[in-house]
Each structure stands twice: as structure tokens, then as C-alpha cells.
Coordinates of C-alpha atoms in Angstrom, one line a residue:
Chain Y
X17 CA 95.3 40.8 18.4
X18 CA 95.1 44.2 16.8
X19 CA 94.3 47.1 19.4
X20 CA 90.9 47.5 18.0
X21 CA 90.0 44.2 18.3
X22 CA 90.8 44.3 21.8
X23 CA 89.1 47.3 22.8
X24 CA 85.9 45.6 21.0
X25 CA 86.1 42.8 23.8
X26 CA 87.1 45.4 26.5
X27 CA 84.0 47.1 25.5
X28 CA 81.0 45.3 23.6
X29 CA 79.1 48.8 23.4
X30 CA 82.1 49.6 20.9
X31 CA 80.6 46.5 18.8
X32 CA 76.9 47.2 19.0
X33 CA 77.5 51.1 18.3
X34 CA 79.7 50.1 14.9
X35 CA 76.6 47.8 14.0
X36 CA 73.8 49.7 14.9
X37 CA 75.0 52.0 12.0
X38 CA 74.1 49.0 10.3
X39 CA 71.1 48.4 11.4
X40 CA 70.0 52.5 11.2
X41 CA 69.6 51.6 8.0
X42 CA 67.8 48.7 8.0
X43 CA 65.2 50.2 10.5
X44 CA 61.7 48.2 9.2
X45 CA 62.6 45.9 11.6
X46 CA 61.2 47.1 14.7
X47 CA 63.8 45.1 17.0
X48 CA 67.1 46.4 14.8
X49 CA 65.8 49.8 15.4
X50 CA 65.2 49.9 18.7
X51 CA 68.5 48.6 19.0
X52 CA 70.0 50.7 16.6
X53 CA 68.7 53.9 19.1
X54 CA 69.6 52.2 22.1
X55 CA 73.8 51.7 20.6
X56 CA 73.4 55.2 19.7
X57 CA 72.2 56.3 22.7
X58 CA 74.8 54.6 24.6
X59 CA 77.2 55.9 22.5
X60 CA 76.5 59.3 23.3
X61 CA 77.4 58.7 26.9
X62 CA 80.4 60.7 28.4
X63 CA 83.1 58.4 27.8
X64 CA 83.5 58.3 31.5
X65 CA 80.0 57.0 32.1
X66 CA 81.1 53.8 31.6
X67 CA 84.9 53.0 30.7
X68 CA 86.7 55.0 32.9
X69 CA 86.6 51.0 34.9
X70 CA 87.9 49.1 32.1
X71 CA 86.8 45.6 31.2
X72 CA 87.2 44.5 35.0
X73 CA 84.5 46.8 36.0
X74 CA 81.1 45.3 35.3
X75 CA 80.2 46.4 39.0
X76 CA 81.0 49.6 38.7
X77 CA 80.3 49.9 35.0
X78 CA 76.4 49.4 36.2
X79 CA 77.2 52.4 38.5
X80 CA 78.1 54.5 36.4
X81 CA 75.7 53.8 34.0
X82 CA 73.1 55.2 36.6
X83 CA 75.2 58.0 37.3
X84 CA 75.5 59.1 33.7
X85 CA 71.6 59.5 33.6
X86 CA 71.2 59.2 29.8
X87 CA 67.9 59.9 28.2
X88 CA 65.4 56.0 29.6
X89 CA 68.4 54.9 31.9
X90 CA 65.3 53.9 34.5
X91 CA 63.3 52.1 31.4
X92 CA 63.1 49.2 29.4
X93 CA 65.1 49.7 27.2
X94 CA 64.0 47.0 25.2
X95 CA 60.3 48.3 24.8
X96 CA 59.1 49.6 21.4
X97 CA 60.6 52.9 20.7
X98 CA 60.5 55.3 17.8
X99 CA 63.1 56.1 15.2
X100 CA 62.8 58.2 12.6
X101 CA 63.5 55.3 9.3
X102 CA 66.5 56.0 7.6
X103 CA 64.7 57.3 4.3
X104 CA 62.6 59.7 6.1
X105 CA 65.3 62.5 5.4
X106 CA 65.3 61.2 1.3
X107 CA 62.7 64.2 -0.2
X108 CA 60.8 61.7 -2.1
X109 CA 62.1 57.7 -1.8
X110 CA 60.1 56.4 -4.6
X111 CA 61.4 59.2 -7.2
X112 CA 64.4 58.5 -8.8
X113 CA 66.2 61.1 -10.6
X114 CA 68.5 60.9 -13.8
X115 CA 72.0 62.5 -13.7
X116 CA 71.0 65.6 -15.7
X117 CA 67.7 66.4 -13.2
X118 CA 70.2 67.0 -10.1
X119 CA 69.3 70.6 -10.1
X120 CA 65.4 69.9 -10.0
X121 CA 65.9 66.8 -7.4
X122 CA 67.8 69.9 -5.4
X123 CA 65.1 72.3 -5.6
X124 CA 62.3 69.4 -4.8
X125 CA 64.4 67.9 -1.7
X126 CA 64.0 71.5 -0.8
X127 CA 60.0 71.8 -1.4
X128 CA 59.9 68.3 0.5
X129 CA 62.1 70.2 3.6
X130 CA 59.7 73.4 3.8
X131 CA 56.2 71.2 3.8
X132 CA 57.8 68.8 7.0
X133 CA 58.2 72.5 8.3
X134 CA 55.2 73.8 7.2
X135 CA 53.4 70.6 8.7
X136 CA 54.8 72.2 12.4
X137 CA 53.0 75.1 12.3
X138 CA 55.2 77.5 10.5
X139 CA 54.1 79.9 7.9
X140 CA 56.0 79.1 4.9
X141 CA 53.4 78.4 1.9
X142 CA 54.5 81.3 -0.4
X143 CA 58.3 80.4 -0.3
X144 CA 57.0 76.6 -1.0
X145 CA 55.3 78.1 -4.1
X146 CA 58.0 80.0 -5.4
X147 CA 60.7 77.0 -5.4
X148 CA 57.7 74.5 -7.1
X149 CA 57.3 77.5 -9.8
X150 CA 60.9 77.2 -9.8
X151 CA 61.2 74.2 -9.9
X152 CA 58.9 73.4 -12.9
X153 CA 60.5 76.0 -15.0
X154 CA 63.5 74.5 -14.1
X155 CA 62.5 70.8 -15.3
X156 CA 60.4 72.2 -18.5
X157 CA 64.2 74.0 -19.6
X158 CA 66.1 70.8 -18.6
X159 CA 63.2 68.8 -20.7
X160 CA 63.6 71.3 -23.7
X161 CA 67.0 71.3 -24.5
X162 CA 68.1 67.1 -24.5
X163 CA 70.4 65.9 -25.6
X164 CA 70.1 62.6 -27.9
X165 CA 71.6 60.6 -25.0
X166 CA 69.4 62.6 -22.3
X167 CA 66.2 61.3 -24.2
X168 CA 68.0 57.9 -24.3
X169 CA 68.0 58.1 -20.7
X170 CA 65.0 59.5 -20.6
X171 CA 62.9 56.8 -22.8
X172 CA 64.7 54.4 -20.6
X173 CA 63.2 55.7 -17.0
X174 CA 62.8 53.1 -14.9
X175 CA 60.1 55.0 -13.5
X176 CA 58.0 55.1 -16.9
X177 CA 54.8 53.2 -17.1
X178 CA 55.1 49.6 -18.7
X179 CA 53.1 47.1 -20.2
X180 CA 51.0 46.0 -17.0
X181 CA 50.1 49.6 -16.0
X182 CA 48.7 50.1 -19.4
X183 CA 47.3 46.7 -19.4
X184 CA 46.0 47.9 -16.0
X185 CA 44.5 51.3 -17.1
X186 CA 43.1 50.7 -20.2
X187 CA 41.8 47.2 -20.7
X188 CA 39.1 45.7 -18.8
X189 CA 38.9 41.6 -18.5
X190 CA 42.1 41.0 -19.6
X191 CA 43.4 37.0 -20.2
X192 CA 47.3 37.0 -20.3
X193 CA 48.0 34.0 -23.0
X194 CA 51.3 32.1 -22.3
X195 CA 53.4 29.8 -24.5
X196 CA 54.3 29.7 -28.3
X197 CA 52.7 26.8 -29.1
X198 CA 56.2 24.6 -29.6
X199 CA 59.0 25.2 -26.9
X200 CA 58.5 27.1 -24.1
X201 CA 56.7 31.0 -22.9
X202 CA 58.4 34.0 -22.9
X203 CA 57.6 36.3 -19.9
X204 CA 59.4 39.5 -21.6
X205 CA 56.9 39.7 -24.6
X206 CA 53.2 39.2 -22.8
X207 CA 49.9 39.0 -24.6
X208 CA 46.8 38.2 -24.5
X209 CA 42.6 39.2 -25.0
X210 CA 40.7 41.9 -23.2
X211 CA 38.3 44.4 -23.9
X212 CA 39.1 48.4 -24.9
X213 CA 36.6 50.6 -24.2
X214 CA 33.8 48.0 -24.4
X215 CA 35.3 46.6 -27.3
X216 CA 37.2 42.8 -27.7
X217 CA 41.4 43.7 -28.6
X218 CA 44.8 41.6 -28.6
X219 CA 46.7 43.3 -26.7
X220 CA 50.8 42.2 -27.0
X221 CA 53.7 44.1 -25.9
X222 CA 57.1 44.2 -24.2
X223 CA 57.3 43.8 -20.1
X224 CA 60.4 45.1 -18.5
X225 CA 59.7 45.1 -14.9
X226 CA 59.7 47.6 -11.9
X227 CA 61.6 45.9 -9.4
X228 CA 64.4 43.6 -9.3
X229 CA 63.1 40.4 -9.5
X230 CA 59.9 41.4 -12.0
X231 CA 63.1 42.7 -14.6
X232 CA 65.0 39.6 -14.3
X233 CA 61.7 37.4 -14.6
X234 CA 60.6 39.5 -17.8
X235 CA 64.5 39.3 -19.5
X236 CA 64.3 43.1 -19.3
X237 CA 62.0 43.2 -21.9
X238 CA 64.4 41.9 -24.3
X239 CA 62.2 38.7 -25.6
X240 CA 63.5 35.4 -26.9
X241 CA 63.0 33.8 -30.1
X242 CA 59.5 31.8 -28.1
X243 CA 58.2 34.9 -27.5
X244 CA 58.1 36.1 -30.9
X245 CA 56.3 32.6 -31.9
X246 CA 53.7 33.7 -29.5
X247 CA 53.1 37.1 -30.5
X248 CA 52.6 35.3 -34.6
X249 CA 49.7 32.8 -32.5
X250 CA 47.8 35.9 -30.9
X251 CA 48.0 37.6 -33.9
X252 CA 46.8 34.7 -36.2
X253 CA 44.1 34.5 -33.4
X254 CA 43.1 38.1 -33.4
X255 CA 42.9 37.6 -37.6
X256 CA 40.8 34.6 -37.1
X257 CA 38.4 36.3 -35.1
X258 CA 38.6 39.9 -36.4
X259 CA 39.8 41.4 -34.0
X260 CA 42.0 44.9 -33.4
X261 CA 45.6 44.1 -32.5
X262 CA 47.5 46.8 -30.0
X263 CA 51.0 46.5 -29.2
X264 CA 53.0 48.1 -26.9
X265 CA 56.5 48.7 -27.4
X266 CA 59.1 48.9 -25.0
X267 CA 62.4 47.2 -25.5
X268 CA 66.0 47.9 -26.1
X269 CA 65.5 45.0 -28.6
X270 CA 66.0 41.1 -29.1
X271 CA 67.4 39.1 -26.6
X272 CA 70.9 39.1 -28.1
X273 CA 72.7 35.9 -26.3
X274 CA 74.2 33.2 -28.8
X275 CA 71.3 30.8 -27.5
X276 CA 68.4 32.4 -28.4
X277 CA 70.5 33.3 -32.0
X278 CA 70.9 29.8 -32.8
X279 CA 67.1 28.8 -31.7
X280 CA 66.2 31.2 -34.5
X281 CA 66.0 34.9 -33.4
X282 CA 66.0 35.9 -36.6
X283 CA 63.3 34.0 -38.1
X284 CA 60.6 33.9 -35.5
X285 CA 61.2 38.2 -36.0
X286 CA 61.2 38.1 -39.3
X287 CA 57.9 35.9 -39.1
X288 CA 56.1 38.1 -37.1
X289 CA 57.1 40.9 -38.9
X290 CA 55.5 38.5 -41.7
X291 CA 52.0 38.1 -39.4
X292 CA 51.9 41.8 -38.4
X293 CA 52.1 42.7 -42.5
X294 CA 49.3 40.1 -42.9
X295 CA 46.9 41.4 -40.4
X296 CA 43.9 42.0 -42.1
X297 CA 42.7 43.9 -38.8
X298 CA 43.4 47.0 -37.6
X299 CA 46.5 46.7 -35.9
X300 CA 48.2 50.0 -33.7
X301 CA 51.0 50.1 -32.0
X302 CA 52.3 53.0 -29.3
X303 CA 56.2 53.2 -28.5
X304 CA 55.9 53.9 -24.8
X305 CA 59.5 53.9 -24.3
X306 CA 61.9 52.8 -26.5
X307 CA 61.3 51.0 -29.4
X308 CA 64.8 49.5 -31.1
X309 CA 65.9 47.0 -33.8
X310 CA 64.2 44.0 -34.7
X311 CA 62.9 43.2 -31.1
X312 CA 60.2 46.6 -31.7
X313 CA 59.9 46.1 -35.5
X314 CA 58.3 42.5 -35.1
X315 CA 55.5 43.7 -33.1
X316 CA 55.4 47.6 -34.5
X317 CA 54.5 46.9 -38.5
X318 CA 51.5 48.3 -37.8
X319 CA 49.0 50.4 -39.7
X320 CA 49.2 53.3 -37.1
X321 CA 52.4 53.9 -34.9
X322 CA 52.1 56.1 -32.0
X323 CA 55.0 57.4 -29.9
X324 CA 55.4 59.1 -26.6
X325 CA 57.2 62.5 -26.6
X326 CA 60.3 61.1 -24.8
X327 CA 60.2 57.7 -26.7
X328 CA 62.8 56.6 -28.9
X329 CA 62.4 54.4 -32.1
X330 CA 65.1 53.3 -33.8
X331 CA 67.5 50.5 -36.1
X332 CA 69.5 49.5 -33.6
X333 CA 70.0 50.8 -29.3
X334 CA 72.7 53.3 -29.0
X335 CA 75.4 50.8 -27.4
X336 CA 75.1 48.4 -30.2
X337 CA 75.2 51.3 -32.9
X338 CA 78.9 52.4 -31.0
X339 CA 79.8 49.0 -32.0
X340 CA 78.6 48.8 -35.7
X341 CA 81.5 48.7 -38.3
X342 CA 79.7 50.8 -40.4
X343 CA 79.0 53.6 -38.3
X344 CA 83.3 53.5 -36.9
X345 CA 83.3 54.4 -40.6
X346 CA 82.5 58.4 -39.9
X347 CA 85.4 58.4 -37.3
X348 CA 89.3 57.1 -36.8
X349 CA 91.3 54.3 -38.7
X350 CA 89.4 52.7 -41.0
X351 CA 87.2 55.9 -41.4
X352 CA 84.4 56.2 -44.2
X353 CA 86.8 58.6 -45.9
X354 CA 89.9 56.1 -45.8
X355 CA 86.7 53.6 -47.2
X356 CA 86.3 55.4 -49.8
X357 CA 89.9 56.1 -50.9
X358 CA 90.7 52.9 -51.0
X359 CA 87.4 52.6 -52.9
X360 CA 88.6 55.6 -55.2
X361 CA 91.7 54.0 -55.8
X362 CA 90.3 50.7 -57.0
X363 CA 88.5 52.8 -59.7
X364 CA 91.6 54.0 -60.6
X365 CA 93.1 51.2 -61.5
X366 CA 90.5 50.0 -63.4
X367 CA 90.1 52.8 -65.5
X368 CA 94.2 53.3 -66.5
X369 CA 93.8 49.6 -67.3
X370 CA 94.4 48.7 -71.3
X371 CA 90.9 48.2 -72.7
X372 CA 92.1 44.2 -73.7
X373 CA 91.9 43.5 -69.9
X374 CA 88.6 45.0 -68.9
X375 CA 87.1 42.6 -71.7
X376 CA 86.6 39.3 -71.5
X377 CA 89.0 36.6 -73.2
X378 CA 88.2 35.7 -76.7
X379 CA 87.7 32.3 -75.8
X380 CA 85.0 32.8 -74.0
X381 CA 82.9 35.1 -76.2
X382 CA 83.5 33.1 -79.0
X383 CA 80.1 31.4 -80.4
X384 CA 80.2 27.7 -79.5
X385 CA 81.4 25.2 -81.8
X386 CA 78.1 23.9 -83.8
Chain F
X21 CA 49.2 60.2 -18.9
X22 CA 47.5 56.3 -18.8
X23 CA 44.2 57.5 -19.7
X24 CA 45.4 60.5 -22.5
X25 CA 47.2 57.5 -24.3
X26 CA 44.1 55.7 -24.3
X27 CA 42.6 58.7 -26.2
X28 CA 45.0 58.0 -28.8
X29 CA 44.6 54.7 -29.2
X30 CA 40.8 54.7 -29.5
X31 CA 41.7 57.9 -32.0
X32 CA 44.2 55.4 -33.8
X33 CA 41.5 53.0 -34.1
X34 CA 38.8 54.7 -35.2
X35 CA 40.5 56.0 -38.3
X36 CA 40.6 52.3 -39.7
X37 CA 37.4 51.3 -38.7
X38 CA 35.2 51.6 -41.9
X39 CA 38.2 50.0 -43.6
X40 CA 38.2 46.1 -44.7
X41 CA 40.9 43.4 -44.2
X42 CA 42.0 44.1 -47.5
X43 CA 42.3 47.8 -47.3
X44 CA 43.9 47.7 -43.9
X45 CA 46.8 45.4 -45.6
X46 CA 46.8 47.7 -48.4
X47 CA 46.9 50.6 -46.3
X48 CA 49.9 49.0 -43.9
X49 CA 52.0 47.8 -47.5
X50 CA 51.8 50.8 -48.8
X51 CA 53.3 52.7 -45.5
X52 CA 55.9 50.7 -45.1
X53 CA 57.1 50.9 -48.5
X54 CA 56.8 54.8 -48.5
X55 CA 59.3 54.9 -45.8
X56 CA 61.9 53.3 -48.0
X57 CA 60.9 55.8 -51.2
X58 CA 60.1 58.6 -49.6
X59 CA 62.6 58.9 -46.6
X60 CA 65.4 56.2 -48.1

């Protein structure tokens, strides 16, 4: 048995102090944390308190205990106590920041810092204004000056609004519409009637998520062949009935897994593509965050398309683009220039050729026999 | 940000409604074949 081990049974505080590091940062429930302060507080004892006896003195181990006098030695220590959750010290839990923000996340854990002190009593309000005026200078320079990968990043905030909080917002009485009619629903491409402003609309667009489970329901907004099908029906609907279509576009394209290929990606795009062409309605569509390949295009042929500042629009995501044959062309073997060498050489030879082999045999130009 | 982008929808919107279904698919053809003329 390793020497740890054994001090662990020697002393079971050892134990409850390495898990209650655990359990400070698990602290909604109200037993872990009280447990968690109570191994902490132990743990701050004197290390005399209670092991100067070893494991043989649970007598004198009570003893000491009293002796030591720590902070509720006379109370129930198993009464309802409070601790400061773990993510009270985060500035702002539900903000997440990108890489490239650290210097504003910095200045804002900062602003956070100075308002819990401000909240005491002190006198601090012009120092908080100074680092938020710093602060938004800060962000508006950061925000200025992207990079093309920095706006990728940026379009794909998992903190940007999605389809249900502009479903949310802006349409009244909306009636999601499930199902393509022929196999199944698609849960990343969601559609369906409401009213805008007063006014009947179809509304379809991609759904990413915001949590976990919501991203892996919706595909991560990458829809399947189905959900294109579905997107055709409200659209021939909408037609039927005159009225406005609005999508909204948010996905780093088609589902691209070999199952969905063979059940016909292609087509069911390439059909709705076909039904947003055919539209005799007014049809908009608004990029809200990133709009790429076919997965957009299907649902974005429309007579007006809208785009957020930080949204991107695009043939094809940036990953799949790195992996394009064409575009390894500009750069290393088999580079656009070696292309076209080997291109230029082809014409070469073709051109120093004798002019009796660039021209077809006799035989076959000669006029058929009568 | 929720309601501004409602502003430009109902903009969006308002520009094509005095047009009629065949206008509208005119209207949509003709963009989409502009961007291969113009910007090709």
C-alpha cells in the first residue's frame, strides 16, 4: 500500500479535504457545499489539532478537536451554511470571450472587481468609468481591425442570436411545421407560419443551439437532405397562399456525412434552390451568422439578402476550402503555377507538332461512299 | 440588435411589395444572373 494511501485511512479528513476540492466546484448543491467548507475548514486546523494521536487516537482526536477551537467547532456543522459558488469570482459566467478579446475580458473582469467593491461602500465610480471607456475603445479597435479568421470566429459566436431568439423577437403566433412530407423531420433547418408585424410570413431558417444538448438535437445547424424537402413544402405553401417567405441563415453548411450524401444532399438543395427561384412572393433572407456552401444557398436565393456586419457568406466554410484541390493550387507541390506549366507544356507540344498530325486522318474526312 | 434587424426586414419587404409574382421572379432571375456577369 503506497504511503499515501495509508495516510488516507490514518486520516479520513485527508480524503474529504482532496474531494471537497471537488465538490467546491460543484457548489449548487447545498449538501456538497456545506461539506466542501466544512473539509476546508478542517483542513485549516493546526496539523496538531488532530494528528499529533495518529489513527489510534479517536479519543483524543475528539480532544483536540475542541482544543483547536476552529471557526463552529460548538455547532452543527451539518446545518446550512454559506459559500461563496465557485463562479462567483468569474467577472461575468455567461459571457464567453474569443481568443483575440483577452485584453477586453481583462479590462471587464476588472470593471466586474471594482462594482463588487463599489457595492461595499467604497467610492470608486470614476475609476469604474474610465476602465468601461477603456474598455470600449479597446473592443471597438479589436473589432476594427479582423482578421478574416477573427470574423470567422466572430460570425461563429456561440453567444450570437439564433433562429429561436429571432423567431422569439420578431414573430407573433408562430406554428413551427415538422417533417418533409416523405422520410423523416429535420430539427437543424426549422420552419414554419407566424405573423410579422401584423402581417401572415413563412418563416424558415437554420437552428444551431445554445447549449449542449439543444446543438446536438439541431445537428449544429448543419441540416440533412429531409430538411431541405421541408423547407421546398413551406415554400410551395407560402406560394400557394401568397405569402412573404423570410429565411434565416445560419450554418456552416450541409450536413456532410456519407449518409445523408447518398439520401440525396445534393438534390433536395439543388431543389430548393429550384423552389426559392420559383417564389413568386417576396422572399428575404438575413445572414445572421454565417451563411456557407450549398446548406445557405438553398434557403438564401432570395430577392433581397441581408447580412449582419460580422456575418460571413461564402462557397464553401474555411476548413473545407483548406482542403479543396483547387485552392492547394496557389501554394506547394502541385501548385497553380506547376498546373499551369505542365499546362504550358502541353501547348507546346501541340504546336511543334507537323500540321499532318493535328488534322484528322484522311479516312475519316473523306465523303462517304454513295 | 433583435428589434433593429426587424427594421430591416420590414424595410426589405416593403421594397417588393407593389411588385407581382411575376416581377418578383423576374426581379430574383435577373440578380442572380448579374452576379455571374457582373462579378464572374
Amino acid at each position: 500500500m503506497s504511503s499515501r494511501r495509508a495516510g488516507e485511512l490514518r486520516d479520513p479528513y485527508r480524503v474529504i479535504y482532496r474531494w471537497s476540492a471537488v465538490a467546491r466546484r460543484f457548489t449548487t448543491l447545498p449538501g456538497l457545499a456545506h461539506f466542501a467548507a466544512l473539509a476546508t475548514e478542517r483542513s485549516r486546523l493546526p496539523s496538531g489539532a488532530y494528528s499529533e494521536h495518529g489513527a489510534s487516537g479517536s479519543g483524543m482526536r475528539a480532544k483536540s478537536l475542541k482544543n483547536a477551537r476552529f471557526h463552529g467547532a460548538d455547532q452543527n456543522h451539518f446545518a446550512p451554511r454559506h459559500v461563496p459558488p465557485y463562479i462567483a469570482v468569474m467577472p461575468d459566467p455567461m459571457r464567453s470571450y474569443l481568443d483575440f478579446e483577452k485584453p477586453v475580458a481583462e479590462l471587464e473582469s476588472k470593471i466586474d472587481e471594482l462594482r463588487a467593491l463599489a457595492a461595499t461602500g467604497s467610492d470608486i465610480g470614476d475609476e469604474i468609468a474610465r476602465i468601461e471607456d477603456k474598455a470600449a475603445q479597446a473592443l471597438a479597435e479589436l473589432y476594427a481591425n479582423l482578421t478574416p479568421w477573427q470574423k470567422t470566429l466572430v460570425a461563429r459566436h456561440p453567444q450570437r442570436p439564433h433562429f429561436t431568439d429571432f423567431v422569439n423577437g420578431l414573430i407573433t403566433e408562430f406554428t413551427p411545421l415538422a417533417g418533409d412530407r416523405k422520410f423523416a423531420d429535420d430539427e437543424a433547418l426549422m420552419g414554419g407560419f407566424g405573423r410579422f408585424r401584423g402581417e401572415s410570413i413563412c418563416v424558415i431558417g437554420q437552428e444551431k443551439g445554445a447549449t449542449t444538448e439543444s446543438r446536438i438535437k439541431h445537428n449544429f445547424g448543419m441540416a440533412r437532405p429531409e430538411g431541405y424537402r421541408k423547407a421546398v413544402r413551406l415554400m410551395e405553401m407560402a406560394d400557394r397562399f401568397g405569402i412573404p417567405v423570410l429565411s434565416i441563415v445560419d450554418s456552416a453548411g450541409a450536413y456532410p456525412a456519407s449518409a445523408p450524401r447518398s439520401a440525396g444532399q445534393a438534390e433536395a438543395i439543388a431543389r430548393s434552390t429550384d423552389a426559392c427561384l420559383s417564389l413568386g412572393v417576396p422572399n428575404v433572407a438575413i445572414v445572421t451568422g454565417e451563411g456557407m456552401s450549398g446548406g445557405a444557398i438553398a434557403i438564401t436565393t432570395a430577392n433581397r439578402v441581408l447580412m449582419f456586419e460580422h456575418a460571413i457568406y461564402s462557397v464553401i466554410s474555411p476548413e473545407a476550402r483548406v482542403l479543396d484541390p483547387v485552392a492547394r493550387r496557389h501554394q506547394g507541390p502541385g501548385s497553380r503555377q506547376q498546373h499551369e506549366d505542365h499546362r504550358a507544356g502541353h501547348a507546346a507540344l501541340r504546336r511543334d507538332r507537323p500540321a499532318s498530325s493535328r488534322n484528322p486522318p484522311a479516312a475519316l474526312t473523306a465523303t462517304p461512299p454513295p | 440588435m433583435i428589434a433593429a434587424t426587424g427594421e430591416a426586414i420590414a424595410q426589405a419587404f416593403d421594397e417588393l411589395r407593389n411588385l407581382d409574382a411575376d416581377a418578383i421572379r423576374k426581379q430574383r432571375r435577373q440578380k442572380f444572373l448579374d452576379i455571374g456577369r457582373k462579378l464572374g
